[in-house]
PDB file of C-alpha atoms and ligand atoms in Angstrom:
ATOM      1  CA  UNK A   1     -19.082   7.725 -13.660  1.00 56.00           C
ATOM      2  CA  UNK A   2     -21.494   6.540 -16.394  1.00 63.00           C
ATOM      3  CA  UNK A   3     -18.949   6.164 -19.220  1.00 88.00           C
ATOM      4  CA  UNK A   4     -16.260   4.614 -16.958  1.00 95.00           C
ATOM      5  CA  UNK A   5     -16.069   0.830 -17.177  1.00 96.00           C
ATOM      6  CA  UNK A   6     -12.703   0.091 -15.588  1.00 97.00           C
ATOM      7  CA  UNK A   7     -11.080   1.824 -12.608  1.00 98.00           C
ATOM      8  CA  UNK A   8      -7.673   1.290 -11.017  1.00 98.00           C
ATOM      9  CA  UNK A   9      -7.150   3.007  -7.663  1.00 99.00           C
ATOM     10  CA  UNK A  10      -3.681   3.306  -6.083  1.00 98.00           C
ATOM     11  CA  UNK A  11      -3.602   4.052  -2.372  1.00 98.00           C
ATOM     12  CA  UNK A  12      -0.704   5.025  -0.118  1.00 98.00           C
ATOM     13  CA  UNK A  13      -0.097   5.789   3.532  1.00 96.00           C
ATOM     14  CA  UNK A  14      -2.073   9.056   3.312  1.00 97.00           C
ATOM     15  CA  UNK A  15      -5.394   7.200   3.074  1.00 98.00           C
ATOM     16  CA  UNK A  16      -4.731   5.670   6.506  1.00 98.00           C
ATOM     17  CA  UNK A  17      -3.401   8.863   8.133  1.00 97.00           C
ATOM     18  CA  UNK A  18      -6.810   9.957   9.494  1.00 97.00           C
ATOM     19  CA  UNK A  19      -7.156   6.536  11.096  1.00 98.00           C
ATOM     20  CA  UNK A  20      -4.073   7.418  13.156  1.00 95.00           C
ATOM     21  CA  UNK A  21      -1.468   5.381  11.265  1.00 93.00           C
ATOM     22  CA  UNK A  22       1.859   7.162  10.703  1.00 86.00           C
ATOM     23  CA  UNK A  23       2.751   7.896   7.113  1.00 87.00           C
ATOM     24  CA  UNK A  24       6.355   7.466   5.996  1.00 82.00           C
ATOM     25  CA  UNK A  25       7.500  10.868   4.902  1.00 77.00           C
ATOM     26  CA  UNK A  26       5.449  13.476   6.725  1.00 75.00           C
ATOM     27  CA  UNK A  27       6.902  15.109   9.832  1.00 72.00           C
ATOM     28  CA  UNK A  28       7.344  12.575  12.624  1.00 73.00           C
ATOM     29  CA  UNK A  29       6.563   9.812  10.149  1.00 75.00           C
ATOM     30  CA  UNK A  30       7.853   6.271  10.250  1.00 74.00           C
ATOM     31  CA  UNK A  31      10.984   6.993   8.273  1.00 73.00           C
ATOM     32  CA  UNK A  32      11.946   9.821  10.629  1.00 72.00           C
ATOM     33  CA  UNK A  33      11.968   7.394  13.520  1.00 78.00           C
ATOM     34  CA  UNK A  34      13.949   4.769  11.613  1.00 82.00           C
ATOM     35  CA  UNK A  35      16.393   4.794   8.688  1.00 85.00           C
ATOM     36  CA  UNK A  36      14.803   3.044   5.710  1.00 83.00           C
ATOM     37  CA  UNK A  37      18.025   1.107   5.185  1.00 83.00           C
ATOM     38  CA  UNK A  38      17.788  -0.293   8.712  1.00 89.00           C
ATOM     39  CA  UNK A  39      14.191  -1.471   8.758  1.00 92.00           C
ATOM     40  CA  UNK A  40      12.865  -1.805   5.189  1.00 94.00           C
ATOM     41  CA  UNK A  41      15.642  -3.573   3.283  1.00 95.00           C
ATOM     42  CA  UNK A  42      16.771  -7.230   3.219  1.00 96.00           C
ATOM     43  CA  UNK A  43      20.249  -6.002   4.203  1.00 96.00           C
ATOM     44  CA  UNK A  44      18.820  -4.250   7.270  1.00 95.00           C
ATOM     45  CA  UNK A  45      17.011  -7.437   8.248  1.00 96.00           C
ATOM     46  CA  UNK A  46      20.171  -9.530   7.827  1.00 96.00           C
ATOM     47  CA  UNK A  47      22.150  -6.997   9.882  1.00 95.00           C
ATOM     48  CA  UNK A  48      19.696  -6.685  12.776  1.00 94.00           C
ATOM     49  CA  UNK A  49      16.657  -8.996  12.561  1.00 95.00           C
ATOM     50  CA  UNK A  50      15.485  -8.102  16.070  1.00 94.00           C
ATOM     51  CA  UNK A  51      15.274  -4.387  15.179  1.00 93.00           C
ATOM     52  CA  UNK A  52      13.257  -5.123  12.027  1.00 95.00           C
ATOM     53  CA  UNK A  53      10.965  -7.709  13.652  1.00 96.00           C
ATOM     54  CA  UNK A  54      10.331  -5.230  16.477  1.00 94.00           C
ATOM     55  CA  UNK A  55       9.557  -2.418  13.998  1.00 94.00           C
ATOM     56  CA  UNK A  56       6.896  -4.498  12.292  1.00 95.00           C
ATOM     57  CA  UNK A  57       5.561  -5.962  15.566  1.00 95.00           C
ATOM     58  CA  UNK A  58       5.053  -2.368  16.763  1.00 93.00           C
ATOM     59  CA  UNK A  59       3.171  -1.464  13.565  1.00 93.00           C
ATOM     60  CA  UNK A  60       1.067  -4.660  13.735  1.00 95.00           C
ATOM     61  CA  UNK A  61       0.191  -3.813  17.367  1.00 94.00           C
ATOM     62  CA  UNK A  62      -0.685  -0.204  16.435  1.00 93.00           C
ATOM     63  CA  UNK A  63      -2.970  -1.485  13.669  1.00 95.00           C
ATOM     64  CA  UNK A  64      -5.132  -3.309  16.228  1.00 95.00           C
ATOM     65  CA  UNK A  65      -5.995   0.004  17.886  1.00 96.00           C
ATOM     66  CA  UNK A  66      -7.235   1.912  14.830  1.00 97.00           C
ATOM     67  CA  UNK A  67     -10.288   1.820  12.596  1.00 98.00           C
ATOM     68  CA  UNK A  68     -10.871   2.448   8.889  1.00 98.00           C
ATOM     69  CA  UNK A  69     -11.811   6.053   8.124  1.00 98.00           C
ATOM     70  CA  UNK A  70     -14.340   7.697   5.782  1.00 98.00           C
ATOM     71  CA  UNK A  71     -12.003   7.316   2.807  1.00 98.00           C
ATOM     72  CA  UNK A  72     -11.723   3.531   3.267  1.00 98.00           C
ATOM     73  CA  UNK A  73     -15.506   3.344   3.743  1.00 98.00           C
ATOM     74  CA  UNK A  74     -16.149   5.321   0.553  1.00 98.00           C
ATOM     75  CA  UNK A  75     -13.900   3.015  -1.507  1.00 98.00           C
ATOM     76  CA  UNK A  76     -15.689   0.005  -0.017  1.00 98.00           C
ATOM     77  CA  UNK A  77     -19.032   1.513  -1.105  1.00 98.00           C
ATOM     78  CA  UNK A  78     -17.649   2.067  -4.591  1.00 98.00           C
ATOM     79  CA  UNK A  79     -16.356  -1.514  -4.651  1.00 98.00           C
ATOM     80  CA  UNK A  80     -19.836  -2.812  -3.754  1.00 97.00           C
ATOM     81  CA  UNK A  81     -21.749  -0.525  -6.124  1.00 97.00           C
ATOM     82  CA  UNK A  82     -19.543  -0.283  -9.222  1.00 97.00           C
ATOM     83  CA  UNK A  83     -20.561  -2.934 -11.771  1.00 96.00           C
ATOM     84  CA  UNK A  84     -17.462  -2.498 -13.960  1.00 97.00           C
ATOM     85  CA  UNK A  85     -13.900  -3.675 -13.370  1.00 98.00           C
ATOM     86  CA  UNK A  86     -12.303  -2.156 -10.275  1.00 98.00           C
ATOM     87  CA  UNK A  87      -8.992  -2.851  -8.559  1.00 98.00           C
ATOM     88  CA  UNK A  88      -7.650  -1.161  -5.431  1.00 99.00           C
ATOM     89  CA  UNK A  89      -3.859  -1.492  -5.639  1.00 99.00           C
ATOM     90  CA  UNK A  90      -2.582  -0.536  -2.215  1.00 98.00           C
ATOM     91  CA  UNK A  91       1.004   0.197  -1.232  1.00 98.00           C
ATOM     92  CA  UNK A  92      -0.156  -0.062   2.370  1.00 98.00           C
ATOM     93  CA  UNK A  93       0.489  -3.119   4.479  1.00 98.00           C
ATOM     94  CA  UNK A  94      -2.418  -2.372   6.832  1.00 98.00           C
ATOM     95  CA  UNK A  95      -5.791  -4.162   6.555  1.00 98.00           C
ATOM     96  CA  UNK A  96      -8.030  -1.096   6.715  1.00 98.00           C
ATOM     97  CA  UNK A  97      -9.399  -1.489   3.163  1.00 98.00           C
ATOM     98  CA  UNK A  98     -10.523  -5.022   4.063  1.00 98.00           C
ATOM     99  CA  UNK A  99     -11.948  -3.978   7.419  1.00 98.00           C
ATOM    100  CA  UNK A 100     -13.954  -1.226   5.693  1.00 98.00           C
ATOM    101  CA  UNK A 101     -15.529  -3.924   3.487  1.00 98.00           C
ATOM    102  CA  UNK A 102     -13.645  -3.530   0.209  1.00 98.00           C
ATOM    103  CA  UNK A 103     -12.967  -6.784  -1.642  1.00 98.00           C
ATOM    104  CA  UNK A 104     -11.147  -6.120  -4.913  1.00 98.00           C
ATOM    105  CA  UNK A 105      -7.788  -5.304  -3.243  1.00 98.00           C
ATOM    106  CA  UNK A 106      -4.186  -6.050  -4.226  1.00 98.00           C
ATOM    107  CA  UNK A 107      -1.432  -5.499  -1.630  1.00 98.00           C
ATOM    108  CA  UNK A 108       1.578  -4.833  -3.860  1.00 98.00           C
ATOM    109  CA  UNK A 109       3.897  -4.351  -0.869  1.00 98.00           C
ATOM    110  CA  UNK A 110       2.588  -7.243   1.211  1.00 98.00           C
ATOM    111  CA  UNK A 111       0.688  -7.185   4.512  1.00 98.00           C
ATOM    112  CA  UNK A 112       1.491  -6.680   8.194  1.00 98.00           C
ATOM    113  CA  UNK A 113      -0.927  -9.510   8.990  1.00 98.00           C
ATOM    114  CA  UNK A 114       0.981 -12.023   6.927  1.00 98.00           C
ATOM    115  CA  UNK A 115       4.313 -13.767   7.563  1.00 98.00           C
ATOM    116  CA  UNK A 116       6.725 -15.147   4.975  1.00 98.00           C
ATOM    117  CA  UNK A 117       8.967 -18.134   5.695  1.00 98.00           C
ATOM    118  CA  UNK A 118      12.520 -17.691   4.491  1.00 96.00           C
ATOM    119  CA  UNK A 119      12.988 -21.472   4.371  1.00 97.00           C
ATOM    120  CA  UNK A 120       9.915 -22.733   2.522  1.00 98.00           C
ATOM    121  CA  UNK A 121       8.887 -19.338   1.066  1.00 97.00           C
ATOM    122  CA  UNK A 122       5.263 -19.944   2.042  1.00 98.00           C
ATOM    123  CA  UNK A 123       3.101 -17.030   3.238  1.00 97.00           C
ATOM    124  CA  UNK A 124       0.835 -17.524   6.270  1.00 97.00           C
ATOM    125  CA  UNK A 125      -1.828 -15.289   7.845  1.00 97.00           C
ATOM    126  CA  UNK A 126      -0.108 -13.806  10.891  1.00 96.00           C
ATOM    127  CA  UNK A 127      -1.417 -11.518  13.640  1.00 95.00           C
ATOM    128  CA  UNK A 128       1.049 -12.290  16.451  1.00 95.00           C
ATOM    129  CA  UNK A 129       4.548 -11.019  17.170  1.00 96.00           C
ATOM    130  CA  UNK A 130       7.528 -12.255  15.180  1.00 97.00           C
ATOM    131  CA  UNK A 131      10.225 -11.029  17.595  1.00 96.00           C
ATOM    132  CA  UNK A 132      10.028 -14.292  19.549  1.00 94.00           C
ATOM    133  CA  UNK A 133      10.928 -16.176  16.351  1.00 95.00           C
ATOM    134  CA  UNK A 134       7.909 -18.548  16.182  1.00 96.00           C
ATOM    135  CA  UNK A 135       8.117 -21.606  13.888  1.00 97.00           C
ATOM    136  CA  UNK A 136       6.699 -21.431  10.366  1.00 98.00           C
ATOM    137  CA  UNK A 137       3.164 -22.945  10.415  1.00 97.00           C
ATOM    138  CA  UNK A 138       4.022 -24.845   7.221  1.00 97.00           C
ATOM    139  CA  UNK A 139       7.587 -26.186   7.541  1.00 98.00           C
ATOM    140  CA  UNK A 140       8.097 -25.560  11.294  1.00 98.00           C
ATOM    141  CA  UNK A 141      11.474 -23.857  10.699  1.00 97.00           C
ATOM    142  CA  UNK A 142      12.098 -20.786  12.956  1.00 95.00           C
ATOM    143  CA  UNK A 143      12.517 -18.577   9.910  1.00 96.00           C
ATOM    144  CA  UNK A 144       9.512 -16.265   9.599  1.00 97.00           C
ATOM    145  CA  UNK A 145       9.935 -12.663   8.436  1.00 98.00           C
ATOM    146  CA  UNK A 146       7.377  -9.914   7.886  1.00 98.00           C
ATOM    147  CA  UNK A 147       5.573 -10.530   4.579  1.00 98.00           C
ATOM    148  CA  UNK A 148       6.258  -7.018   3.324  1.00 98.00           C
ATOM    149  CA  UNK A 149       8.145  -5.975   0.186  1.00 98.00           C
ATOM    150  CA  UNK A 150      11.342  -4.167   1.155  1.00 97.00           C
ATOM    151  CA  UNK A 151      13.413  -1.817  -0.985  1.00 96.00           C
ATOM    152  CA  UNK A 152      15.198  -3.807  -3.662  1.00 96.00           C
ATOM    153  CA  UNK A 153      12.554  -6.550  -3.566  1.00 98.00           C
ATOM    154  CA  UNK A 154      10.021  -7.164  -6.331  1.00 98.00           C
ATOM    155  CA  UNK A 155       6.503  -5.975  -5.449  1.00 98.00           C
ATOM    156  CA  UNK A 156       3.751  -8.604  -5.625  1.00 98.00           C
ATOM    157  CA  UNK A 157       1.568  -9.289  -8.708  1.00 98.00           C
ATOM    158  CA  UNK A 158       3.135  -6.714 -11.016  1.00 98.00           C
ATOM    159  CA  UNK A 159       1.795  -8.523 -14.126  1.00 98.00           C
ATOM    160  CA  UNK A 160      -1.759  -8.289 -12.783  1.00 98.00           C
ATOM    161  CA  UNK A 161      -1.267  -4.595 -11.998  1.00 98.00           C
ATOM    162  CA  UNK A 162       0.042  -3.763 -15.458  1.00 98.00           C
ATOM    163  CA  UNK A 163      -2.772  -5.649 -17.162  1.00 97.00           C
ATOM    164  CA  UNK A 164      -5.284  -3.713 -15.031  1.00 98.00           C
ATOM    165  CA  UNK A 165      -3.573  -0.435 -15.998  1.00 98.00           C
ATOM    166  CA  UNK A 166      -3.800  -1.416 -19.674  1.00 97.00           C
ATOM    167  CA  UNK A 167      -7.588  -1.813 -19.362  1.00 97.00           C
ATOM    168  CA  UNK A 168      -8.239   1.209 -17.113  1.00 98.00           C
ATOM    169  CA  UNK A 169     -10.414   4.128 -18.245  1.00 97.00           C
ATOM    170  CA  UNK A 170      -9.712   5.897 -14.962  1.00 98.00           C
ATOM    171  CA  UNK A 171      -6.660   5.827 -12.655  1.00 98.00           C
ATOM    172  CA  UNK A 172      -7.080   7.440  -9.238  1.00 98.00           C
ATOM    173  CA  UNK A 173      -4.143   7.903  -6.836  1.00 98.00           C
ATOM    174  CA  UNK A 174      -5.019   8.547  -3.179  1.00 98.00           C
ATOM    175  CA  UNK A 175      -2.649   9.531  -0.349  1.00 98.00           C
ATOM    176  CA  UNK A 176       0.746   8.792  -1.816  1.00 97.00           C
ATOM    177  CA  UNK A 177       3.837  10.955  -2.188  1.00 95.00           C
ATOM    178  CA  UNK A 178       4.788   9.393  -5.510  1.00 95.00           C
ATOM    179  CA  UNK A 179       8.262   8.776  -4.084  1.00 93.00           C
ATOM    180  CA  UNK A 180       8.571   5.018  -4.493  1.00 95.00           C
ATOM    181  CA  UNK A 181       8.722   3.008  -7.686  1.00 97.00           C
ATOM    182  CA  UNK A 182       7.319   1.156  -9.506  1.00 98.00           C
ATOM    183  CA  UNK A 183       4.045   2.471  -7.944  1.00 98.00           C
ATOM    184  CA  UNK A 184       5.035   6.088  -8.576  1.00 98.00           C
ATOM    185  CA  UNK A 185       5.234   5.342 -12.303  1.00 98.00           C
ATOM    186  CA  UNK A 186       1.700   3.911 -12.624  1.00 98.00           C
ATOM    187  CA  UNK A 187       0.160   7.308 -13.413  1.00 98.00           C
ATOM    188  CA  UNK A 188       2.400   7.682 -16.465  1.00 97.00           C
ATOM    189  CA  UNK A 189       1.698   4.111 -17.572  1.00 97.00           C
ATOM    190  CA  UNK A 190      -2.070   4.639 -17.197  1.00 98.00           C
ATOM    191  CA  UNK A 191      -1.972   8.010 -18.964  1.00 97.00           C
ATOM    192  CA  UNK A 192       0.142   6.661 -21.847  1.00 97.00           C
ATOM    193  CA  UNK A 193      -2.407   3.846 -22.203  1.00 95.00           C
ATOM    194  CA  UNK A 194      -5.288   6.308 -22.491  1.00 95.00           C
ATOM    195  CA  UNK A 195      -6.740   6.487 -18.970  1.00 97.00           C
ATOM    196  CA  UNK A 196      -7.959   9.630 -17.317  1.00 98.00           C
ATOM    197  CA  UNK A 197      -5.867  10.265 -14.202  1.00 98.00           C
ATOM    198  CA  UNK A 198      -6.940  11.894 -10.932  1.00 98.00           C
ATOM    199  CA  UNK A 199      -4.874  12.516  -7.786  1.00 98.00           C
ATOM    200  CA  UNK A 200      -6.442  13.020  -4.344  1.00 98.00           C
ATOM    201  CA  UNK A 201      -3.729  13.974  -1.858  1.00 98.00           C
ATOM    202  CA  UNK A 202      -3.184  16.281   1.120  1.00 97.00           C
ATOM    203  CA  UNK A 203      -0.556  18.234  -0.805  1.00 97.00           C
ATOM    204  CA  UNK A 204       0.999  18.210  -4.254  1.00 96.00           C
ATOM    205  CA  UNK A 205       3.118  15.095  -4.679  1.00 96.00           C
ATOM    206  CA  UNK A 206       6.182  14.250  -6.738  1.00 93.00           C
ATOM    207  CA  UNK A 207       3.854  12.983  -9.437  1.00 95.00           C
ATOM    208  CA  UNK A 208       1.157  15.695  -9.439  1.00 97.00           C
ATOM    209  CA  UNK A 209       2.247  17.161 -12.757  1.00 97.00           C
ATOM    210  CA  UNK A 210       1.473  13.835 -14.487  1.00 97.00           C
ATOM    211  CA  UNK A 211      -2.211  13.804 -13.493  1.00 98.00           C
ATOM    212  CA  UNK A 212      -4.953  15.301 -15.658  1.00 98.00           C
ATOM    213  CA  UNK A 213      -6.457  16.533 -12.395  1.00 98.00           C
ATOM    214  CA  UNK A 214      -4.983  16.850  -8.899  1.00 98.00           C
ATOM    215  CA  UNK A 215      -7.101  17.802  -5.898  1.00 98.00           C
ATOM    216  CA  UNK A 216      -5.508  18.703  -2.552  1.00 98.00           C
ATOM    217  CA  UNK A 217      -7.214  17.928   0.733  1.00 98.00           C
ATOM    218  CA  UNK A 218      -7.797  15.207   3.306  1.00 98.00           C
ATOM    219  CA  UNK A 219      -8.670  11.778   1.936  1.00 98.00           C
ATOM    220  CA  UNK A 220     -11.486  11.539   4.499  1.00 98.00           C
ATOM    221  CA  UNK A 221     -13.178  14.466   2.700  1.00 98.00           C
ATOM    222  CA  UNK A 222     -11.993  14.169  -0.930  1.00 98.00           C
ATOM    223  CA  UNK A 223     -12.667  10.445  -1.395  1.00 98.00           C
ATOM    224  CA  UNK A 224     -16.339  10.404  -0.257  1.00 98.00           C
ATOM    225  CA  UNK A 225     -16.859  13.579  -2.314  1.00 98.00           C
ATOM    226  CA  UNK A 226     -15.424  11.825  -5.387  1.00 97.00           C
ATOM    227  CA  UNK A 227     -17.198   8.493  -4.809  1.00 97.00           C
ATOM    228  CA  UNK A 228     -20.590   9.858  -3.890  1.00 91.00           C
TER     229      UNK A 228
HETATM  230  C1  LIG B   1      11.752  -2.655  -6.817  1.00 91.64           C
HETATM  231  C2  LIG B   1       6.579  -1.767   2.461  1.00 91.64           C
HETATM  232  C3  LIG B   1      12.844  -3.936  -8.435  1.00 91.64           C
HETATM  233  C4  LIG B   1       7.288  -1.936   3.730  1.00 91.64           C
HETATM  234  C5  LIG B   1       7.617  -0.077   1.063  1.00 91.64           C
HETATM  235  C6  LIG B   1      12.684   2.894 -10.587  1.00 91.64           C
HETATM  236  C7  LIG B   1      11.981   1.745 -10.935  1.00 91.64           C
HETATM  237  C8  LIG B   1      11.902   0.667 -10.064  1.00 91.64           C
HETATM  238  C9  LIG B   1      12.519   0.729  -8.805  1.00 91.64           C
HETATM  239  C10 LIG B   1      13.211   1.871  -8.450  1.00 91.64           C
HETATM  240  C11 LIG B   1      13.293   2.951  -9.327  1.00 91.64           C
HETATM  241  N1  LIG B   1      14.028   3.902  -8.728  1.00 91.64           N
HETATM  242  C12 LIG B   1      14.381   3.472  -7.484  1.00 91.64           C
HETATM  243  C13 LIG B   1      13.919   2.237  -7.293  1.00 91.64           C
HETATM  244  C14 LIG B   1      14.119   1.429  -6.094  1.00 91.64           C
HETATM  245  C15 LIG B   1      13.068   1.651  -5.027  1.00 91.64           C
HETATM  246  C16 LIG B   1      12.572   3.064  -4.949  1.00 91.64           C
HETATM  247  O1  LIG B   1      11.550   3.406  -5.504  1.00 91.64           O
HETATM  248  N2  LIG B   1      13.299   3.886  -4.206  1.00 91.64           N
HETATM  249  C17 LIG B   1      12.874   5.256  -4.010  1.00 91.64           C
HETATM  250  C18 LIG B   1      13.195   5.690  -2.595  1.00 91.64           C
HETATM  251  C19 LIG B   1      13.535   6.114  -5.072  1.00 91.64           C
HETATM  252  N3  LIG B   1      11.944   0.761  -5.251  1.00 91.64           N
HETATM  253  C20 LIG B   1      12.027  -0.493  -4.801  1.00 91.64           C
HETATM  254  O2  LIG B   1      13.007  -0.947  -4.240  1.00 91.64           O
HETATM  255  C21 LIG B   1      10.805  -1.390  -5.042  1.00 91.64           C
HETATM  256  N4  LIG B   1      11.273  -2.611  -5.600  1.00 91.64           N
HETATM  257  O3  LIG B   1      11.782  -1.709  -7.533  1.00 91.64           O
HETATM  258  O4  LIG B   1      12.215  -3.877  -7.172  1.00 91.64           O
HETATM  259  C22 LIG B   1      13.248  -5.301  -8.671  1.00 91.64           C
HETATM  260  C23 LIG B   1      13.319  -5.719  -9.974  1.00 91.64           C
HETATM  261  C24 LIG B   1      13.684  -7.005 -10.220  1.00 91.64           C
HETATM  262  C25 LIG B   1      13.978  -7.867  -9.181  1.00 91.64           C
HETATM  263  C26 LIG B   1      13.890  -7.431  -7.858  1.00 91.64           C
HETATM  264  C27 LIG B   1      13.530  -6.132  -7.598  1.00 91.64           C
HETATM  265  C28 LIG B   1      10.107  -1.789  -3.754  1.00 91.64           C
HETATM  266  C29 LIG B   1       9.591  -0.600  -3.048  1.00 91.64           C
HETATM  267  C30 LIG B   1       8.695  -1.057  -1.881  1.00 91.64           C
HETATM  268  C31 LIG B   1       9.333  -0.673  -0.563  1.00 91.64           C
HETATM  269  N5  LIG B   1       8.398  -0.969   0.521  1.00 91.64           N
HETATM  270  N6  LIG B   1       6.735  -0.398   2.019  1.00 91.64           N
HETATM  271  C32 LIG B   1       6.638  -1.129   4.808  1.00 91.64           C
HETATM  272  O5  LIG B   1       5.495  -0.668   4.640  1.00 91.64           O
HETATM  273  O6  LIG B   1       7.309  -0.948   5.823  1.00 91.64           O
HETATM  274  S1  LIG B   1       7.703   1.528   0.553  1.00 91.64           S
HETATM  275  C33 LIG B   1       6.711   2.579   1.466  1.00 91.64           C
HETATM  276  O7  LIG B   1       6.876   3.894   0.930  1.00 91.64           O
HETATM  277  C34 LIG B   1       5.233   2.358   1.297  1.00 91.64           C
HETATM  278  O8  LIG B   1       4.870   1.037   1.163  1.00 91.64           O
HETATM  279  C35 LIG B   1       4.871   3.108   0.067  1.00 91.64           C
HETATM  280  O9  LIG B   1       4.876   2.265  -1.041  1.00 91.64           O
HETATM  281  C36 LIG B   1       5.996   4.006  -0.157  1.00 91.64           C
HETATM  282  C37 LIG B   1       5.519   5.392  -0.435  1.00 91.64           C
HETATM  283  O10 LIG B   1       4.931   5.819   0.692  1.00 91.64           O
HETATM  284  P1  LIG B   1       3.501   6.537   0.625  1.00 91.64           P
HETATM  285  O11 LIG B   1       2.482   5.485   0.753  1.00 91.64           O
HETATM  286  O12 LIG B   1       3.407   7.437  -0.543  1.00 91.64           O
HETATM  287  O13 LIG B   1       3.624   7.341   1.952  1.00 91.64           O
HETATM  288  P2  LIG B   1       4.385   8.721   2.162  1.00 91.64           P
HETATM  289  O14 LIG B   1       4.525   8.933   3.632  1.00 91.64           O
HETATM  290  O15 LIG B   1       5.607   8.769   1.302  1.00 91.64           O
HETATM  291  O16 LIG B   1       3.360   9.787   1.574  1.00 91.64           O
HETATM  292  C38 LIG B   1       2.081   9.926   2.165  1.00 91.64           C
HETATM  293  C39 LIG B   1       1.327  10.919   1.317  1.00 91.64           C
HETATM  294  O17 LIG B   1       0.021  11.057   1.882  1.00 91.64           O
HETATM  295  C40 LIG B   1       1.953  12.295   1.326  1.00 91.64           C
HETATM  296  O18 LIG B   1       1.981  12.793  -0.004  1.00 91.64           O
HETATM  297  C41 LIG B   1       1.025  13.130   2.195  1.00 91.64           C
HETATM  298  O19 LIG B   1       0.895  14.465   1.722  1.00 91.64           O
HETATM  299  C42 LIG B   1      -0.301  12.419   1.996  1.00 91.64           C
HETATM  300  N7  LIG B   1      -1.215  12.524   3.132  1.00 91.64           N
HETATM  301  C43 LIG B   1      -0.919  12.610   4.451  1.00 91.64           C
HETATM  302  N8  LIG B   1      -2.074  12.702   5.162  1.00 91.64           N
HETATM  303  C44 LIG B   1      -3.095  12.655   4.271  1.00 91.64           C
HETATM  304  C45 LIG B   1      -2.559  12.545   2.973  1.00 91.64           C
HETATM  305  N9  LIG B   1      -3.323  12.493   1.875  1.00 91.64           N
HETATM  306  C46 LIG B   1      -4.662  12.546   2.054  1.00 91.64           C
HETATM  307  N10 LIG B   1      -5.250  12.668   3.263  1.00 91.64           N
HETATM  308  C47 LIG B   1      -4.505  12.722   4.381  1.00 91.64           C
HETATM  309  N11 LIG B   1      -5.119  12.832   5.577  1.00 91.64           N
END
């Protein structure tokens, strides 16, 4: 990667699959067990907060029992070793990139281990359950929700993402179906702005045709191969 000075990496649920975390759209995935509209929209939360709080409590609990895999570890190595600009933009709300040792991470869809207060709109680190409606650590109101970006909500730090894409020489997408926007459009933005684009995914995705190169396989094998 001698001539590369600036890398943006987009990760999706597929990078955490080998750690044992359900993806969204593969067979038996999260969205098969629940309708998106019921658990990942503000309307679903307003309609049945207990269902949504329970869905995220279950995922937060599951996260405690899993470990980062070889793909997370390889990105953490790259993060430590690469002297240029690097940003891991993750769609994932798990903390496996952090636990593998990566530092330059941006959670565009929020984090399971964070809670957002509907009253004061402050975010707080959160590792407990939300179903028992605990008070906000900041304003004490009983109005915490999962700090994740639902459908119809604006992803976090979009300006920072687009400025990173403008500077990128290389855009790498790992473990995402390319089904959800605006993340699914980043490859076109990066390509139009002159970056080389590489996809590492178990199977061809909805965006594969937009990549200069698309490799199929498990992230736990493809990512260390690419990094090392
Ligand atoms: C917004 C957080 C605007 C919660 C999630 C055009 C432009 C902009 C928006 C839209 C648009 N068209 C439609 C929209 C609206 C919508 C959208 O995209 N809908 C889709 C369904 C068409 N987008 C939004 O609503 C976004 N917000 O646009 O706001 C706005 C503007 C102004 C003001 C206000 C608002 C917000 C979207 C975020 C939703 N939240 N998650 C939670 O986690 O519960 S989405 C969720 O699905 C994930 O976070 C992720 O982002 C997304 C995609 O999932 P993937 O990560 O790709 O996972 P998936 O299962 O789909 O695929 C896994 C892949 O891994 C597969 O390809 C598989 O083959 C591969 N894989 C499996 N195993 C492995 C593997 N690969 C490698 N190795 C393995 N072992």
